[in-house]
CSV table of C-alpha atoms in Angstrom, one decimal:
chain,number,residue,atom,x,y,z
A,1,MET,CA,-53.8,73.9,-53.9
A,2,ARG,CA,-56.0,71.1,-55.4
A,3,ALA,CA,-53.0,69.7,-57.2
A,4,LYS,CA,-51.1,69.4,-54.0
A,5,ILE,CA,-54.0,67.6,-52.3
A,6,ALA,CA,-54.3,65.2,-55.2
A,7,GLU,CA,-50.6,64.5,-55.2
A,8,HIS,CA,-50.8,63.8,-51.4
A,9,LYS,CA,-53.6,61.3,-51.8
A,10,LYS,CA,-51.7,59.5,-54.6
A,11,LEU,CA,-48.7,59.1,-52.3
A,12,THR,CA,-50.8,57.8,-49.4
A,13,VAL,CA,-52.3,55.2,-51.7
A,14,VAL,CA,-48.9,54.0,-52.8
A,15,ILE,CA,-47.7,53.7,-49.2
A,16,VAL,CA,-50.8,51.7,-48.2
A,17,LEU,CA,-50.3,49.4,-51.2
A,18,LEU,CA,-46.6,48.8,-50.3
A,19,ALA,CA,-47.5,48.0,-46.7
A,20,ALA,CA,-50.2,45.6,-47.9
A,21,VAL,CA,-47.7,43.8,-50.1
A,22,ILE,CA,-45.1,43.5,-47.3
A,23,ILE,CA,-47.6,42.1,-44.8
A,24,GLY,CA,-48.9,39.7,-47.4
A,25,ALA,CA,-45.4,38.4,-48.1
A,26,VAL,CA,-44.7,37.8,-44.4
A,27,VAL,CA,-48.0,36.0,-43.9
A,28,PHE,CA,-47.4,33.9,-47.0
A,29,ARG,CA,-44.0,32.9,-45.8
A,30,ALA,CA,-45.3,32.0,-42.4
A,31,LEU,CA,-48.2,29.9,-43.8
A,32,SER,CA,-46.2,28.2,-46.5
A,33,ALA,CA,-43.2,27.1,-44.2
A,34,PRO,CA,-43.2,23.3,-43.6
A,35,GLU,CA,-44.6,22.6,-40.2
A,36,GLU,CA,-42.5,19.5,-39.7
A,37,GLU,CA,-39.2,21.3,-40.2
A,38,PRO,CA,-37.2,21.4,-36.9
A,39,ALA,CA,-36.4,24.7,-35.4
A,40,TYR,CA,-32.6,24.2,-35.3
A,41,GLY,CA,-29.9,26.5,-36.6
A,42,GLN,CA,-26.7,28.3,-35.6
A,43,GLU,CA,-28.9,31.3,-34.7
A,44,GLY,CA,-31.0,29.3,-32.3
A,45,VAL,CA,-30.7,29.3,-28.5
A,46,GLN,CA,-27.8,27.1,-27.4
A,47,ALA,CA,-28.9,24.1,-25.4
A,48,PHE,CA,-27.6,20.7,-24.3
A,49,ARG,CA,-28.9,17.3,-23.2
A,50,LEU,CA,-28.7,16.7,-19.4
A,51,LYS,CA,-26.4,13.9,-18.5
A,52,PRO,CA,-24.2,12.7,-15.5
A,53,GLN,CA,-20.9,14.5,-15.1
A,54,ASP,CA,-18.0,13.6,-13.0
A,55,LEU,CA,-17.9,16.2,-10.2
A,56,SER,CA,-14.8,14.9,-8.5
A,57,THR,CA,-12.1,17.5,-7.9
A,58,SER,CA,-8.6,16.2,-8.3
A,59,ILE,CA,-4.9,16.9,-8.7
A,60,HIS,CA,-3.0,15.5,-11.7
A,61,THR,CA,0.6,14.3,-11.6
A,62,SER,CA,2.6,11.4,-12.9
A,63,GLY,CA,5.2,8.9,-11.8
A,64,LYS,CA,6.6,5.4,-12.4
A,65,VAL,CA,5.4,2.0,-11.1
A,66,GLU,CA,7.5,0.7,-8.3
A,67,SER,CA,7.3,-2.3,-6.0
A,68,ALA,CA,6.0,-1.9,-2.5
A,69,GLY,CA,8.0,-4.9,-1.4
A,70,VAL,CA,11.7,-4.8,-2.2
A,71,VAL,CA,14.2,-7.1,-0.5
A,72,GLU,CA,18.0,-7.1,-0.8
A,73,ILE,CA,19.4,-10.7,-0.6
A,74,THR,CA,22.6,-10.6,1.4
A,75,THR,CA,24.8,-13.3,3.0
A,76,GLU,CA,27.8,-13.6,5.4
A,77,MET,CA,29.2,-16.4,3.3
A,78,THR,CA,32.5,-15.7,1.7
A,79,GLY,CA,32.8,-18.9,-0.4
A,80,GLN,CA,32.5,-19.4,-4.1
A,81,ILE,CA,29.1,-19.7,-5.8
A,82,THR,CA,28.8,-23.2,-7.4
A,83,GLU,CA,25.1,-23.0,-8.5
A,84,LEU,CA,23.1,-20.0,-9.8
A,85,PRO,CA,19.8,-21.2,-11.3
A,86,VAL,CA,18.3,-17.7,-11.7
A,87,SER,CA,19.0,-14.8,-14.1
A,88,LEU,CA,18.2,-11.1,-14.1
A,89,GLY,CA,14.5,-10.6,-14.8
A,90,ASP,CA,13.4,-14.0,-13.7
A,91,HIS,CA,10.2,-14.3,-11.7
A,92,VAL,CA,10.8,-16.5,-8.6
A,93,GLN,CA,8.4,-17.9,-5.9
A,94,GLN,CA,9.0,-17.7,-2.2
A,95,GLY,CA,11.3,-20.6,-1.2
A,96,ASP,CA,12.9,-21.0,-4.7
A,97,VAL,CA,16.7,-21.7,-4.7
A,98,LEU,CA,18.6,-18.5,-5.7
A,99,CYS,CA,22.2,-19.7,-5.4
A,100,VAL,CA,24.4,-22.3,-3.7
A,101,PHE,CA,27.8,-21.8,-2.2
A,102,ASP,CA,30.7,-24.2,-2.2
A,103,GLY,CA,30.5,-26.1,1.2
A,104,GLN,CA,33.5,-28.4,0.9
A,105,GLU,CA,35.6,-26.5,3.4
A,106,ILE,CA,32.8,-26.1,5.9
A,107,ARG,CA,32.0,-29.8,5.8
A,108,GLN,CA,35.6,-30.7,6.4
A,109,GLN,CA,35.7,-28.3,9.4
A,110,ILE,CA,32.6,-29.9,10.8
A,111,ALA,CA,34.1,-33.4,10.4
A,112,ASP,CA,37.3,-32.4,12.1
A,113,LEU,CA,35.5,-30.7,14.9
A,114,GLU,CA,33.2,-33.6,15.4
A,115,ASN,CA,36.2,-35.9,15.9
A,116,GLN,CA,37.7,-33.4,18.4
A,117,ASP,CA,34.4,-33.2,20.2
A,118,ALA,CA,34.1,-37.0,20.4
A,119,GLN,CA,37.6,-37.3,22.0
A,120,ALA,CA,36.8,-34.5,24.4
A,121,ARG,CA,33.6,-36.1,25.5
A,122,LYS,CA,35.4,-39.5,26.0
A,123,GLU,CA,37.9,-37.7,28.3
A,124,VAL,CA,35.2,-36.0,30.3
A,125,ASP,CA,33.3,-39.3,30.6
A,126,ARG,CA,36.6,-41.0,31.9
A,127,GLN,CA,37.1,-38.3,34.5
A,128,ARG,CA,33.5,-38.5,35.6
A,129,ARG,CA,33.7,-42.3,36.1
A,130,ARG,CA,36.9,-42.1,38.2
A,131,LEU,CA,35.6,-39.2,40.3
A,132,GLN,CA,32.2,-41.0,40.8
A,133,GLN,CA,34.1,-44.0,42.1
A,134,ASP,CA,36.0,-41.7,44.6
A,135,LEU,CA,32.7,-40.2,45.7
A,136,ASP,CA,31.1,-43.7,46.2
A,137,THR,CA,34.1,-44.8,48.3
A,138,ALA,CA,34.0,-41.6,50.4
A,139,LYS,CA,30.2,-42.1,51.0
A,140,ALA,CA,30.8,-45.7,52.1
A,141,GLN,CA,33.6,-44.6,54.5
A,142,GLN,CA,31.3,-41.9,55.9
A,143,GLN,CA,28.5,-44.4,56.4
A,144,ALA,CA,30.9,-46.7,58.4
A,145,ALA,CA,32.2,-43.8,60.5
A,146,ALA,CA,28.6,-42.7,61.2
A,147,SER,CA,27.8,-46.2,62.4
A,148,MET,CA,30.9,-46.3,64.7
A,149,GLN,CA,29.9,-42.9,66.2
A,150,ALA,CA,26.4,-44.2,66.9
A,151,SER,CA,27.8,-47.3,68.7
A,152,ALA,CA,30.2,-45.2,70.8
A,153,GLN,CA,27.3,-42.9,71.7
A,154,LYS,CA,25.1,-45.8,73.0
A,155,MET,CA,28.0,-47.3,74.9
A,156,TYR,CA,28.8,-44.0,76.6
A,157,GLN,CA,25.2,-43.5,77.5
A,158,LYS,CA,25.0,-47.0,79.2
A,159,VAL,CA,28.1,-46.4,81.2
A,160,VAL,CA,26.9,-43.0,82.4
A,161,ASN,CA,23.5,-44.6,83.3
A,162,GLY,CA,25.2,-47.5,85.2
A,163,GLU,CA,23.7,-50.0,82.8
A,164,MET,CA,27.2,-51.2,81.8
A,165,GLU,CA,30.5,-51.4,83.6
A,166,GLY,CA,33.4,-49.4,82.3
A,167,ASP,CA,35.5,-46.3,82.6
A,168,ALA,CA,33.4,-43.3,81.5
A,169,GLU,CA,36.4,-41.3,80.5
A,170,THR,CA,37.7,-44.0,78.3
A,171,VAL,CA,34.3,-44.5,76.6
A,172,LEU,CA,34.0,-40.7,76.2
A,173,GLY,CA,37.4,-40.7,74.4
A,174,GLN,CA,36.3,-43.5,72.1
A,175,LEU,CA,33.1,-41.4,71.3
A,176,SER,CA,35.2,-38.4,70.5
A,177,ASP,CA,37.4,-40.4,68.2
A,178,ALA,CA,34.3,-41.8,66.4
A,179,GLN,CA,32.9,-38.3,65.9
A,180,ASN,CA,36.1,-37.0,64.5
A,181,ALA,CA,36.3,-39.9,62.1
A,182,ASN,CA,32.8,-39.3,60.9
A,183,ALA,CA,33.5,-35.6,60.4
A,184,GLU,CA,36.6,-36.4,58.3
A,185,ALA,CA,34.5,-38.9,56.2
A,186,ALA,CA,31.8,-36.3,55.6
A,187,SER,CA,34.5,-33.8,54.5
A,188,ALA,CA,35.9,-36.4,52.1
A,189,VAL,CA,32.4,-36.9,50.6
A,190,SER,CA,32.0,-33.2,50.1
A,191,ALA,CA,35.4,-32.9,48.4
A,192,ALA,CA,34.7,-35.8,46.1
A,193,GLN,CA,31.3,-34.3,45.1
A,194,GLU,CA,32.9,-31.0,44.4
A,195,ALA,CA,35.6,-32.6,42.2
A,196,LEU,CA,32.9,-34.5,40.3
A,197,ASN,CA,30.9,-31.3,39.8
A,198,SER,CA,33.9,-29.3,38.6
A,199,VAL,CA,35.0,-31.6,35.8
A,200,ASP,CA,36.3,-29.4,33.0
A,201,GLU,CA,33.8,-29.5,30.1
A,202,SER,CA,35.0,-26.3,28.5
A,203,ALA,CA,36.4,-28.1,25.5
A,204,VAL,CA,33.1,-29.9,24.9
A,205,THR,CA,31.2,-26.6,25.3
A,206,GLN,CA,33.5,-24.8,22.9
A,207,ASN,CA,33.3,-27.5,20.3
A,208,SER,CA,29.5,-27.5,20.5
A,209,ALA,CA,29.4,-23.7,19.9
A,210,GLN,CA,31.7,-23.9,17.0
A,211,LEU,CA,29.8,-26.9,15.5
A,212,GLN,CA,26.5,-25.0,15.9
A,213,LYS,CA,27.9,-22.1,14.0
A,214,LEU,CA,29.4,-24.2,11.2
A,215,ARG,CA,26.1,-26.1,10.8
A,216,GLN,CA,24.3,-22.8,10.5
A,217,GLN,CA,26.7,-21.8,7.8
A,218,LEU,CA,26.1,-25.2,6.2
A,219,ASN,CA,22.4,-24.3,6.1
A,220,GLN,CA,23.2,-20.9,4.6
A,221,LEU,CA,25.0,-22.5,1.7
A,222,THR,CA,21.7,-22.7,-0.1
A,223,VAL,CA,20.1,-19.2,-0.5
A,224,THR,CA,16.3,-19.2,-1.1
A,225,ALA,CA,13.9,-16.5,-2.0
A,226,PRO,CA,12.2,-14.9,1.1
A,227,GLN,CA,9.4,-13.6,-1.1
A,228,SER,CA,8.0,-13.9,-4.6
A,229,GLY,CA,8.8,-11.4,-7.2
A,230,ILE,CA,11.2,-10.4,-10.0
A,231,ILE,CA,15.0,-10.3,-9.8
A,232,THR,CA,15.7,-6.7,-10.7
A,233,SER,CA,19.4,-6.7,-9.7
A,234,LEU,CA,21.9,-9.5,-9.9
A,235,ASN,CA,25.4,-8.9,-8.5
A,236,VAL,CA,26.9,-12.4,-8.7
A,237,SER,CA,27.7,-15.0,-11.2
A,238,ARG,CA,28.6,-18.7,-11.0
A,239,GLY,CA,32.1,-19.1,-9.7
A,240,SER,CA,32.3,-15.6,-8.2
A,241,ILE,CA,32.9,-14.8,-4.5
A,242,PRO,CA,30.2,-12.3,-3.4
A,243,ASN,CA,30.8,-9.1,-1.5
A,244,GLY,CA,27.7,-7.5,0.0
A,245,SER,CA,24.4,-7.8,-1.8
A,246,LEU,CA,23.8,-10.9,-4.0
A,247,MET,CA,20.6,-9.7,-5.7
A,248,ARG,CA,17.4,-7.7,-5.3
A,249,ILE,CA,13.8,-9.1,-5.5
A,250,GLU,CA,10.9,-6.8,-6.1
A,251,ASP,CA,7.4,-8.0,-5.5
A,252,ASP,CA,5.5,-7.3,-8.8
A,253,GLY,CA,2.2,-8.2,-7.2
A,254,ASN,CA,2.4,-5.4,-4.7
A,255,LEU,CA,2.8,-2.2,-6.6
A,256,LYS,CA,2.9,1.5,-5.8
A,257,VAL,CA,3.6,4.9,-7.5
A,258,THR,CA,5.6,7.7,-5.9
A,259,VAL,CA,4.6,11.1,-7.3
A,260,ASN,CA,5.9,14.6,-6.8
A,261,ILE,CA,3.3,17.1,-5.6
A,262,ARG,CA,3.4,20.8,-6.2
A,263,GLU,CA,3.7,23.2,-3.3
A,264,GLN,CA,0.3,24.7,-3.8
A,265,ASP,CA,-1.3,21.2,-3.7
A,266,ILE,CA,0.5,19.4,-0.9
A,267,LEU,CA,-1.9,20.7,1.9
A,268,LYS,CA,-4.9,19.4,-0.1
A,269,ILE,CA,-3.7,15.8,0.1
A,270,SER,CA,-4.1,13.3,2.9
A,271,GLU,CA,-3.7,9.6,3.4
A,272,GLY,CA,-6.7,7.5,2.4
A,273,MET,CA,-7.7,9.6,-0.6
A,274,ASN,CA,-8.6,7.6,-3.8
A,275,ALA,CA,-6.7,7.9,-7.0
A,276,ARG,CA,-7.1,7.0,-10.6
A,277,ILE,CA,-4.1,5.7,-12.6
A,278,THR,CA,-3.8,5.4,-16.4
A,279,CYS,CA,-0.9,4.2,-18.5
A,280,ASP,CA,-0.4,4.8,-22.2
A,281,ALA,CA,1.5,1.5,-22.5
A,282,VAL,CA,-1.7,-0.6,-21.7
A,283,GLY,CA,-4.2,1.9,-23.1
A,284,SER,CA,-5.2,5.2,-21.7
A,285,ASP,CA,-8.9,4.1,-21.6
A,286,GLN,CA,-8.1,1.6,-18.8
A,287,VAL,CA,-8.4,3.2,-15.4
A,288,PHE,CA,-6.9,1.5,-12.3
A,289,SER,CA,-7.8,2.3,-8.7
A,290,GLY,CA,-5.3,3.4,-6.1
A,291,GLN,CA,-5.1,5.0,-2.7
A,292,VAL,CA,-2.8,7.5,-1.0
A,293,ILE,CA,-0.9,5.6,1.6
A,294,ARG,CA,1.8,8.1,2.5
A,295,VAL,CA,2.3,11.9,2.2
A,296,ILE,CA,5.7,13.5,2.4
A,297,ASN,CA,4.8,17.0,3.5
A,298,PHE,CA,8.2,18.4,3.8
A,299,ALA,CA,10.5,19.5,1.0
A,300,SER,CA,13.7,17.5,0.7
A,301,ALA,CA,17.0,19.1,0.0
A,302,SER,CA,17.5,17.1,-3.1
A,303,GLY,CA,15.1,18.9,-5.3
A,304,GLY,CA,12.6,21.7,-5.6
A,305,SER,CA,9.0,21.6,-4.3
A,306,ASP,CA,7.4,22.5,-7.6
A,307,ALA,CA,8.2,19.3,-9.3
A,308,GLY,CA,5.2,17.7,-10.9
A,309,GLY,CA,6.6,15.6,-13.7
A,310,GLU,CA,8.0,12.2,-14.1
A,311,GLY,CA,8.5,10.0,-11.0
A,312,GLY,CA,8.9,10.9,-7.4
A,313,SER,CA,12.6,11.0,-7.1
A,314,GLY,CA,13.3,14.7,-7.9
A,315,GLY,CA,12.9,15.9,-4.3
A,316,GLY,CA,10.3,18.3,-3.0
A,317,TYR,CA,6.9,17.2,-1.7
A,318,SER,CA,5.6,13.8,-2.7
A,319,ALA,CA,3.0,11.1,-2.1
A,320,THR,CA,2.9,7.3,-2.4
A,321,ILE,CA,-0.1,5.7,-4.1
A,322,SER,CA,-0.8,2.0,-3.7
A,323,LEU,CA,-2.2,0.2,-6.7
A,324,GLU,CA,-5.1,-2.3,-6.7
A,325,PRO,CA,-3.9,-6.0,-6.9
A,326,GLY,CA,-4.0,-7.7,-10.3
A,327,THR,CA,-3.2,-4.7,-12.6
A,328,PRO,CA,-1.4,-5.5,-15.8
A,329,LEU,CA,1.1,-2.7,-15.1
A,330,LEU,CA,4.8,-3.6,-15.0
A,331,LEU,CA,7.6,-2.3,-12.9
A,332,GLY,CA,9.1,0.9,-14.3
A,333,MET,CA,6.1,1.9,-16.4
A,334,SER,CA,5.2,5.6,-16.6
A,335,VAL,CA,1.7,6.4,-15.4
A,336,LYS,CA,-0.5,9.4,-15.0
A,337,VAL,CA,-2.1,9.8,-11.6
A,338,GLU,CA,-5.2,11.7,-10.6
A,339,ILE,CA,-5.6,12.1,-6.9
A,340,LEU,CA,-9.3,12.7,-6.0
A,341,LEU,CA,-9.7,15.5,-3.5
A,342,ASP,CA,-13.5,15.2,-3.5
A,343,ASP,CA,-14.6,11.9,-4.8
A,344,ALA,CA,-18.2,13.0,-5.7
A,345,GLY,CA,-18.5,10.7,-8.6
A,346,GLU,CA,-21.0,11.1,-11.5
A,347,GLN,CA,-24.2,13.1,-10.9
A,348,LEU,CA,-26.7,14.9,-13.2
A,349,ALA,CA,-25.1,18.3,-13.6
A,350,VAL,CA,-25.3,21.5,-15.6
A,351,PRO,CA,-22.8,24.3,-16.3
A,352,TYR,CA,-22.7,26.6,-13.4
A,353,ASP,CA,-23.9,29.6,-15.5
A,354,ALA,CA,-27.0,27.6,-16.6
A,355,ILE,CA,-28.4,28.1,-13.1
A,356,ALA,CA,-30.2,31.4,-12.2
A,357,PRO,CA,-31.7,32.7,-8.9
A,358,ASP,CA,-35.3,33.8,-8.6
A,359,ASP,CA,-36.5,36.8,-6.6
A,360,GLU,CA,-36.5,34.7,-3.4
A,361,GLY,CA,-33.0,33.4,-4.0
A,362,ASN,CA,-34.1,29.9,-5.1
A,363,SER,CA,-32.3,28.3,-8.0
A,364,TYR,CA,-33.9,27.4,-11.3
A,365,ILE,CA,-32.9,26.3,-14.8
A,366,TYR,CA,-34.8,26.5,-18.1
A,367,ARG,CA,-35.8,23.3,-19.9
A,368,ALA,CA,-36.9,23.2,-23.5
A,369,VAL,CA,-39.9,20.9,-23.9
A,370,GLU,CA,-40.7,19.6,-27.4
A,371,GLN,CA,-44.3,20.1,-28.5
A,372,GLU,CA,-46.4,18.0,-30.8
A,373,ASP,CA,-45.7,20.2,-33.8
A,374,GLY,CA,-41.9,19.9,-33.3
A,375,THR,CA,-41.4,23.3,-31.7
A,376,TYR,CA,-39.9,23.9,-28.3
A,377,ILE,CA,-41.4,25.8,-25.4
A,378,VAL,CA,-39.2,27.1,-22.5
A,379,GLU,CA,-40.2,25.8,-19.1
A,380,GLN,CA,-38.7,27.0,-15.8
A,381,VAL,CA,-37.7,24.1,-13.4
A,382,ALA,CA,-36.9,24.8,-9.7
A,383,VAL,CA,-33.7,22.8,-8.8
A,384,THR,CA,-31.6,22.2,-5.8
A,385,ALA,CA,-27.9,22.9,-6.5
A,386,GLY,CA,-25.5,20.3,-5.1
A,387,VAL,CA,-21.8,19.6,-5.4
A,388,ALA,CA,-20.0,22.1,-7.6
A,389,GLY,CA,-17.0,21.0,-9.7
A,390,GLU,CA,-14.8,23.3,-11.8
A,391,TYR,CA,-17.3,23.6,-14.6
A,392,TYR,CA,-20.5,21.8,-13.5
A,393,THR,CA,-22.9,21.9,-10.6
A,394,ALA,CA,-25.1,19.0,-9.6
A,395,VAL,CA,-28.8,19.7,-9.8
A,396,THR,CA,-31.8,17.7,-8.5
A,397,ALA,CA,-35.5,18.1,-9.1
A,398,GLU,CA,-38.4,15.8,-8.8
A,399,ASP,CA,-39.1,15.6,-12.6
A,400,LEU,CA,-35.6,16.2,-13.8
A,401,LYS,CA,-34.1,13.3,-15.8
A,402,GLU,CA,-31.2,12.4,-18.0
A,403,GLY,CA,-31.8,13.5,-21.6
A,404,ASP,CA,-33.7,16.7,-20.8
A,405,ILE,CA,-32.8,19.6,-23.0
A,406,ILE,CA,-31.4,22.5,-20.9
A,407,ILE,CA,-30.9,26.1,-22.0
A,408,ASN,CA,-27.3,27.2,-21.6
A,409,ASP,CA,-28.0,30.8,-20.8
A,410,PRO,CA,-31.2,31.3,-18.6
A,411,TYR,CA,-31.1,35.1,-19.2
A,412,MET,CA,-31.6,34.6,-23.0
A,413,VAL,CA,-35.2,33.2,-22.6
A,414,THR,CA,-38.3,33.5,-20.6
A,415,GLU,CA,-41.0,31.1,-19.3
A,416,GLY,CA,-43.3,30.0,-22.0
A,417,GLN,CA,-41.2,31.3,-24.9
A,418,LYS,CA,-41.1,29.4,-28.1
A,419,VAL,CA,-37.5,29.0,-29.2
A,420,GLU,CA,-35.4,27.6,-32.0
A,421,LEU,CA,-32.5,25.5,-30.6
A,422,TYR,CA,-28.9,25.0,-31.4
A,423,LEU,CA,-28.4,21.5,-30.0
A,424,PRO,CA,-25.1,20.1,-31.1
A,425,GLU,CA,-25.0,16.3,-31.1
A,426,ASP,CA,-21.4,15.6,-31.4
A,427,GLU,CA,-19.8,18.4,-29.5
A,428,ASP,CA,-19.6,19.2,-25.8
A,429,LEU,CA,-20.3,22.9,-25.2
A,430,TYR,CA,-18.6,22.7,-21.8
A,431,PRO,CA,-15.8,20.1,-22.2
A,432,ASP,CA,-13.8,19.0,-19.2
A,433,GLN,CA,-10.5,20.8,-19.0
A,434,GLU,CA,-7.5,19.5,-17.1
């Protein structure tokens, strides 16, 4: 019995000694650890530095740069082209000469017609002078007849009043003859005037119309550019006789992009939305501004409605984006287009799962505050949640600022807890995904 008690006491002493050794080792390690060593490590609490994030929601598509001002140069001329000072790809200014037609035949027609017109005008002038003389003679005869009628009227009145001797019936006959003569003279004047007014000038009128048309054609011999731009199509050459379109000019200072839109996205887009355009040819880091100016919200029969690749000519739903003036983009370049559905811009934001609700339903996040000894203490910060993007949510608080260290998972820590952090410097824990 005593042996067992002694053995038990010996075991107890051993256990106490072992415990003392373990405790001493732990205390020694804690006391001997360098105080200035940061508390980082893969095993630490994941965190990130607060910074602005782009919270805009968008639709991504692609297309090719086109001109918003395209004009086809056509003419009614059927002559031969004698001058062609432009070539395919040339940049022209409004008013520049594009081509000149042979005008020899038109000029000869104008000369011949001008001679005919001069002869016709001479003949009209001759007829007018003769008829004017007839009219003047008729007017003089009418004036004499009117004077004779007036004299006969006075004589008849004096005989009737007894102021003059004579046969009243004879004098009345003379008055009647004078009135008839005056009426015939007036009729002659009217006929002469009508003849003068009805001189046939149809030849002169016809010649004038033909001359006007020929002179217009003469002006059309020289074709000038109605707008500035690049010649993207040239259908004629020097010496050729054109048929239809001469060439096409596209305004390279007024650009647009037509893009296909997927069926599930078309109802989200409306005119006036902003867009961002990038192009690998000029560097994908350059972003150009654009705006939706047209939405084709019906599916054409020429293609499916799920197109979202290159260009906007494959049928289906589409939209037209205008580009800001002065971009270095060229006609035909392939571009990527981001249509901003909600242009929220950059705001201080955290991953949506970094926000937690308290018992009253208010939102908060945990911030790691560095202490003087280099350690970090968890601090709860009440925030107001704002615009939510696909991965980030905007947050505001009175003392929240860019660069603050925010805990990724608020359920892994508590208020006042001292933590070691995993704070990657060169990697984004929540990268934007397209």
